């Protein structure tokens, strides 16, 4: 929006229409205190499309020719992409020191030397690259096929993830030894090395689009951290159900530390590891 241009007024009715449309599209829900936020972030879009009100903008989002692209733009304007390497280290410890050895032992015994991990809502890539570094650190996977799938609804963050070049704020809790081992300096920033990069496969994926998520192969571990906190109850249930279907028996679901499946699903069992409590699809 041009500086100094007054915000367009969003009526209560228009607010509810647009809020529901966004929620149905990507699961993100806004409470009654977010009207001003939508007014502020979306007024520029209304003007950009030369529309005169949020009412017209709503109809454009619902029926207009460019509605899908515009919903994509809205997602870029309204989502939180905050992330960094080695976030929530107690969970990562459970992953590296307890979950991985267990899966390696059980799968290895059956001769299935394959491990699939999904970082659902991967943002700019710090989470899946952290998982790839931890896989390499353990040194347990000689002769295995390890694949890390990473998906997000934002094309902007996926572009950054695929480039794999990061500045200081991504390394706020990263140990120097990991930076030295898995990155190379590039113009004052750090570029992820190819040995890490090649383990991760990035793709555009809307978690609510279960017709597409169902096409993913069975996963052994799903990380979906700090994503569902922004979702409404119904969308959470839908996404968690699809996680359940996608997980192999005995597979693990790791949510953010402030998130739980309470009132969302009773299908998983809570497993007590030394470092963390983790959801498991029962055997
Ligand atoms: C706060 S970031 C979390 C990143 C990472 N998981 C972490 O914990 O550091 C949330 C990410 O979820 C993505 N997201 C939100 N709704 C989504 C949806 N319906 N499908 C896929 N990704 C979504 C956002 O684009 C954003 O990049």
mmCIF file of C-alpha atoms in Angstrom, residues 20-237:
data_model
loop_
_atom_site.group_PDB
_atom_site.id
_atom_site.type_symbol
_atom_site.label_atom_id
_atom_site.label_comp_id
_atom_site.label_asym_id
_atom_site.label_seq_id
_atom_site.Cartn_x
_atom_site.Cartn_y
_atom_site.Cartn_z
ATOM 1 C CA UNK A 20 -13.666 -18.093 6.917
ATOM 2 C CA UNK A 21 -12.373 -18.223 3.375
ATOM 3 C CA UNK A 22 -8.756 -18.140 4.575
ATOM 4 C CA UNK A 23 -9.477 -20.739 7.242
ATOM 5 C CA UNK A 24 -11.071 -23.106 4.741
ATOM 6 C CA UNK A 25 -8.183 -22.655 2.355
ATOM 7 C CA UNK A 26 -5.215 -23.210 4.646
ATOM 8 C CA UNK A 27 -6.464 -23.835 8.200
ATOM 9 C CA UNK A 28 -5.106 -20.603 9.663
ATOM 10 C CA UNK A 29 -7.679 -19.010 11.898
ATOM 11 C CA UNK A 30 -7.998 -15.449 13.141
ATOM 12 C CA UNK A 31 -9.810 -14.507 16.312
ATOM 13 C CA UNK A 32 -12.061 -11.500 16.784
ATOM 14 C CA UNK A 33 -9.055 -9.343 17.721
ATOM 15 C CA UNK A 34 -7.483 -9.782 14.286
ATOM 16 C CA UNK A 35 -9.839 -7.557 12.276
ATOM 17 C CA UNK A 36 -7.384 -4.664 12.280
ATOM 18 C CA UNK A 37 -4.538 -6.976 11.236
ATOM 19 C CA UNK A 38 -6.474 -8.136 8.172
ATOM 20 C CA UNK A 39 -7.485 -4.547 7.389
ATOM 21 C CA UNK A 40 -3.856 -3.475 7.585
ATOM 22 C CA UNK A 41 -2.323 -6.341 5.631
ATOM 23 C CA UNK A 42 -5.010 -6.647 2.949
ATOM 24 C CA UNK A 43 -6.039 -3.042 2.182
ATOM 25 C CA UNK A 44 -3.137 -2.803 -0.270
ATOM 26 C CA UNK A 45 -4.366 -5.901 -2.115
ATOM 27 C CA UNK A 46 -7.867 -4.454 -2.513
ATOM 28 C CA UNK A 47 -6.352 -1.327 -4.073
ATOM 29 C CA UNK A 48 -3.875 -3.322 -6.152
ATOM 30 C CA UNK A 49 -6.765 -5.097 -7.858
ATOM 31 C CA UNK A 50 -8.541 -1.741 -8.296
ATOM 32 C CA UNK A 51 -11.454 -2.819 -6.162
ATOM 33 C CA UNK A 52 -13.300 -0.363 -3.998
ATOM 34 C CA UNK A 53 -14.206 -2.425 -0.942
ATOM 35 C CA UNK A 54 -13.441 -5.596 0.985
ATOM 36 C CA UNK A 55 -16.810 -6.874 -0.176
ATOM 37 C CA UNK A 56 -15.600 -6.779 -3.796
ATOM 38 C CA UNK A 57 -12.294 -8.286 -2.710
ATOM 39 C CA UNK A 58 -14.130 -11.195 -1.078
ATOM 40 C CA UNK A 59 -16.053 -11.887 -4.310
ATOM 41 C CA UNK A 60 -12.782 -11.698 -6.224
ATOM 42 C CA UNK A 61 -11.225 -14.242 -3.831
ATOM 43 C CA UNK A 62 -14.210 -16.521 -4.200
ATOM 44 C CA UNK A 63 -14.994 -16.303 -7.901
ATOM 45 C CA UNK A 64 -12.310 -14.199 -9.615
ATOM 46 C CA UNK A 65 -10.042 -15.553 -12.344
ATOM 47 C CA UNK A 66 -6.888 -15.040 -10.297
ATOM 48 C CA UNK A 67 -8.372 -16.335 -7.038
ATOM 49 C CA UNK A 68 -5.837 -19.127 -6.474
ATOM 50 C CA UNK A 69 -2.830 -16.845 -6.983
ATOM 51 C CA UNK A 70 -4.428 -14.241 -4.729
ATOM 52 C CA UNK A 71 -5.012 -16.771 -1.947
ATOM 53 C CA UNK A 72 -1.336 -17.650 -2.277
ATOM 54 C CA UNK A 73 -0.437 -13.973 -1.872
ATOM 55 C CA UNK A 74 -2.665 -13.693 1.178
ATOM 56 C CA UNK A 75 -0.901 -16.661 2.760
ATOM 57 C CA UNK A 76 2.444 -14.898 2.194
ATOM 58 C CA UNK A 77 1.080 -11.750 3.824
ATOM 59 C CA UNK A 78 -0.471 -13.428 6.845
ATOM 60 C CA UNK A 79 1.663 -16.426 7.854
ATOM 61 C CA UNK A 80 4.407 -16.525 10.446
ATOM 62 C CA UNK A 81 7.584 -18.125 9.110
ATOM 63 C CA UNK A 82 9.772 -17.805 12.210
ATOM 64 C CA UNK A 83 12.262 -20.673 12.419
ATOM 65 C CA UNK A 84 15.942 -21.413 13.123
ATOM 66 C CA UNK A 85 18.403 -24.295 13.105
ATOM 67 C CA UNK A 86 18.347 -26.736 16.047
ATOM 68 C CA UNK A 87 15.095 -25.302 17.426
ATOM 69 C CA UNK A 88 13.786 -27.046 20.565
ATOM 70 C CA UNK A 89 16.855 -29.097 21.316
ATOM 71 C CA UNK A 90 15.256 -31.523 23.810
ATOM 72 C CA UNK A 91 13.017 -32.827 21.011
ATOM 73 C CA UNK A 92 15.959 -33.118 18.690
ATOM 74 C CA UNK A 93 17.808 -35.051 21.365
ATOM 75 C CA UNK A 94 14.879 -37.467 21.612
ATOM 76 C CA UNK A 95 14.969 -37.758 17.822
ATOM 77 C CA UNK A 96 18.711 -38.375 17.606
ATOM 78 C CA UNK A 97 19.415 -40.370 20.743
ATOM 79 C CA UNK A 98 16.206 -42.377 21.169
ATOM 80 C CA UNK A 99 13.881 -42.438 18.160
ATOM 81 C CA UNK A 100 16.508 -42.994 15.487
ATOM 82 C CA UNK A 101 18.351 -45.811 17.301
ATOM 83 C CA UNK A 102 15.000 -47.523 17.943
ATOM 84 C CA UNK A 103 13.882 -47.279 14.319
ATOM 85 C CA UNK A 104 17.278 -48.339 13.033
ATOM 86 C CA UNK A 105 17.178 -51.396 15.262
ATOM 87 C CA UNK A 106 13.616 -52.452 14.394
ATOM 88 C CA UNK A 107 13.730 -51.652 10.694
ATOM 89 C CA UNK A 108 17.280 -52.930 10.276
ATOM 90 C CA UNK A 109 16.242 -56.246 11.787
ATOM 91 C CA UNK A 110 13.519 -56.653 9.169
ATOM 92 C CA UNK A 111 16.020 -55.819 6.435
ATOM 93 C CA UNK A 112 14.147 -52.613 5.466
ATOM 94 C CA UNK A 113 16.959 -50.116 5.346
ATOM 95 C CA UNK A 114 14.772 -47.135 4.514
ATOM 96 C CA UNK A 115 13.846 -44.138 6.646
ATOM 97 C CA UNK A 116 11.415 -41.404 5.664
ATOM 98 C CA UNK A 117 10.960 -38.192 7.601
ATOM 99 C CA UNK A 118 8.534 -35.368 6.797
ATOM 100 C CA UNK A 119 8.993 -31.800 7.943
ATOM 101 C CA UNK A 120 5.427 -30.493 7.509
ATOM 102 C CA UNK A 121 5.428 -26.682 7.474
ATOM 103 C CA UNK A 122 9.189 -26.447 6.940
ATOM 104 C CA UNK A 123 9.351 -22.675 6.358
ATOM 105 C CA UNK A 124 12.781 -21.541 5.079
ATOM 106 C CA UNK A 125 14.347 -24.975 5.568
ATOM 107 C CA UNK A 126 16.170 -24.733 8.898
ATOM 108 C CA UNK A 127 14.094 -27.581 10.406
ATOM 109 C CA UNK A 128 14.598 -30.228 7.667
ATOM 110 C CA UNK A 129 18.271 -29.297 7.260
ATOM 111 C CA UNK A 130 18.726 -29.681 11.039
ATOM 112 C CA UNK A 131 17.202 -33.168 10.785
ATOM 113 C CA UNK A 132 19.531 -33.995 7.894
ATOM 114 C CA UNK A 133 22.562 -32.847 9.925
ATOM 115 C CA UNK A 134 21.462 -35.018 12.851
ATOM 116 C CA UNK A 135 21.034 -38.004 10.550
ATOM 117 C CA UNK A 136 24.580 -37.483 9.285
ATOM 118 C CA UNK A 137 25.957 -36.878 12.790
ATOM 119 C CA UNK A 138 24.747 -40.231 14.094
ATOM 120 C CA UNK A 139 26.661 -42.109 11.389
ATOM 121 C CA UNK A 140 24.150 -44.968 11.595
ATOM 122 C CA UNK A 141 22.898 -44.956 8.059
ATOM 123 C CA UNK A 142 25.625 -46.484 5.896
ATOM 124 C CA UNK A 143 23.794 -48.577 3.282
ATOM 125 C CA UNK A 144 20.407 -46.992 4.106
ATOM 126 C CA UNK A 145 18.102 -44.888 1.975
ATOM 127 C CA UNK A 146 17.208 -41.829 4.039
ATOM 128 C CA UNK A 147 14.745 -39.305 2.619
ATOM 129 C CA UNK A 148 13.610 -36.083 4.253
ATOM 130 C CA UNK A 149 10.504 -34.564 2.685
ATOM 131 C CA UNK A 150 9.889 -30.907 3.453
ATOM 132 C CA UNK A 151 6.735 -29.029 2.484
ATOM 133 C CA UNK A 152 5.216 -25.613 2.973
ATOM 134 C CA UNK A 153 2.313 -23.573 1.627
ATOM 135 C CA UNK A 154 4.491 -20.547 0.950
ATOM 136 C CA UNK A 155 6.395 -20.414 -2.347
ATOM 137 C CA UNK A 156 8.506 -17.578 -0.962
ATOM 138 C CA UNK A 157 9.943 -19.609 1.933
ATOM 139 C CA UNK A 158 10.490 -22.663 -0.280
ATOM 140 C CA UNK A 159 12.614 -20.579 -2.636
ATOM 141 C CA UNK A 160 14.844 -19.564 0.281
ATOM 142 C CA UNK A 161 14.971 -23.155 1.546
ATOM 143 C CA UNK A 162 16.085 -24.480 -1.828
ATOM 144 C CA UNK A 163 18.863 -21.878 -2.018
ATOM 145 C CA UNK A 164 20.072 -22.872 1.453
ATOM 146 C CA UNK A 165 21.915 -19.641 2.275
ATOM 147 C CA UNK A 166 21.369 -18.280 5.782
ATOM 148 C CA UNK A 167 22.251 -15.276 7.901
ATOM 149 C CA UNK A 168 22.963 -14.898 11.591
ATOM 150 C CA UNK A 169 19.416 -15.086 12.963
ATOM 151 C CA UNK A 170 19.051 -18.664 11.699
ATOM 152 C CA UNK A 171 22.027 -19.707 13.850
ATOM 153 C CA UNK A 172 20.929 -18.305 17.210
ATOM 154 C CA UNK A 173 21.317 -21.676 18.958
ATOM 155 C CA UNK A 174 23.613 -23.507 16.537
ATOM 156 C CA UNK A 175 26.902 -24.812 17.875
ATOM 157 C CA UNK A 176 30.010 -23.582 16.073
ATOM 158 C CA UNK A 177 31.097 -27.168 15.307
ATOM 159 C CA UNK A 178 27.932 -27.725 13.245
ATOM 160 C CA UNK A 179 28.419 -24.488 11.321
ATOM 161 C CA UNK A 180 32.020 -25.455 10.524
ATOM 162 C CA UNK A 181 31.094 -28.983 9.495
ATOM 163 C CA UNK A 182 27.925 -28.460 7.449
ATOM 164 C CA UNK A 183 28.149 -24.912 6.000
ATOM 165 C CA UNK A 184 30.503 -22.913 3.856
ATOM 166 C CA UNK A 185 30.817 -19.112 4.067
ATOM 167 C CA UNK A 186 29.244 -17.169 1.197
ATOM 168 C CA UNK A 187 29.250 -13.346 1.070
ATOM 169 C CA UNK A 188 29.027 -12.957 4.842
ATOM 170 C CA UNK A 189 26.362 -15.665 5.136
ATOM 171 C CA UNK A 190 26.466 -19.450 5.385
ATOM 172 C CA UNK A 191 25.567 -21.885 2.617
ATOM 173 C CA UNK A 192 24.447 -25.393 3.491
ATOM 174 C CA UNK A 193 26.766 -28.074 2.086
ATOM 175 C CA UNK A 194 25.580 -30.415 -0.638
ATOM 176 C CA UNK A 195 25.911 -33.552 1.496
ATOM 177 C CA UNK A 196 23.136 -32.121 3.744
ATOM 178 C CA UNK A 197 21.113 -30.565 0.942
ATOM 179 C CA UNK A 198 20.812 -33.744 -1.070
ATOM 180 C CA UNK A 199 18.999 -35.498 1.787
ATOM 181 C CA UNK A 200 16.126 -32.997 1.676
ATOM 182 C CA UNK A 201 13.402 -32.821 -0.933
ATOM 183 C CA UNK A 202 11.351 -29.576 -0.843
ATOM 184 C CA UNK A 203 7.885 -29.221 -2.312
ATOM 185 C CA UNK A 204 4.861 -26.962 -2.203
ATOM 186 C CA UNK A 205 2.181 -28.589 -0.067
ATOM 187 C CA UNK A 206 -0.946 -27.264 1.605
ATOM 188 C CA UNK A 207 -1.536 -29.486 4.652
ATOM 189 C CA UNK A 208 -5.292 -29.111 4.224
ATOM 190 C CA UNK A 209 -5.106 -30.505 0.720
ATOM 191 C CA UNK A 210 -5.281 -34.102 1.914
ATOM 192 C CA UNK A 211 -5.847 -35.402 -1.615
ATOM 193 C CA UNK A 212 -2.249 -34.337 -2.269
ATOM 194 C CA UNK A 213 -0.689 -35.166 1.082
ATOM 195 C CA UNK A 214 -2.124 -38.685 0.749
ATOM 196 C CA UNK A 215 0.099 -39.158 -2.279
ATOM 197 C CA UNK A 216 3.197 -38.986 -0.089
ATOM 198 C CA UNK A 217 4.846 -42.312 0.757
ATOM 199 C CA UNK A 218 4.503 -43.773 4.268
ATOM 200 C CA UNK A 219 6.591 -41.845 6.796
ATOM 201 C CA UNK A 220 8.493 -43.093 9.837
ATOM 202 C CA UNK A 221 8.645 -39.710 11.529
ATOM 203 C CA UNK A 222 6.614 -36.531 11.010
ATOM 204 C CA UNK A 223 7.722 -33.202 12.411
ATOM 205 C CA UNK A 224 4.950 -30.615 12.406
ATOM 206 C CA UNK A 225 6.163 -27.996 14.819
ATOM 207 C CA UNK A 226 4.723 -24.537 15.348
ATOM 208 C CA UNK A 227 2.276 -24.883 12.474
ATOM 209 C CA UNK A 228 -0.966 -26.259 13.938
ATOM 210 C CA UNK A 229 -1.020 -23.609 16.687
ATOM 211 C CA UNK A 230 -2.349 -21.217 14.042
ATOM 212 C CA UNK A 231 -5.089 -23.610 12.865
ATOM 213 C CA UNK A 232 -8.728 -23.876 13.906
ATOM 214 C CA UNK A 233 -9.900 -27.035 15.642
ATOM 215 C CA UNK A 234 -11.505 -28.673 12.622
ATOM 216 C CA UNK A 235 -8.465 -28.141 10.406
ATOM 217 C CA UNK A 236 -6.172 -29.486 13.136
ATOM 218 C CA UNK A 237 -8.260 -32.657 13.305
#
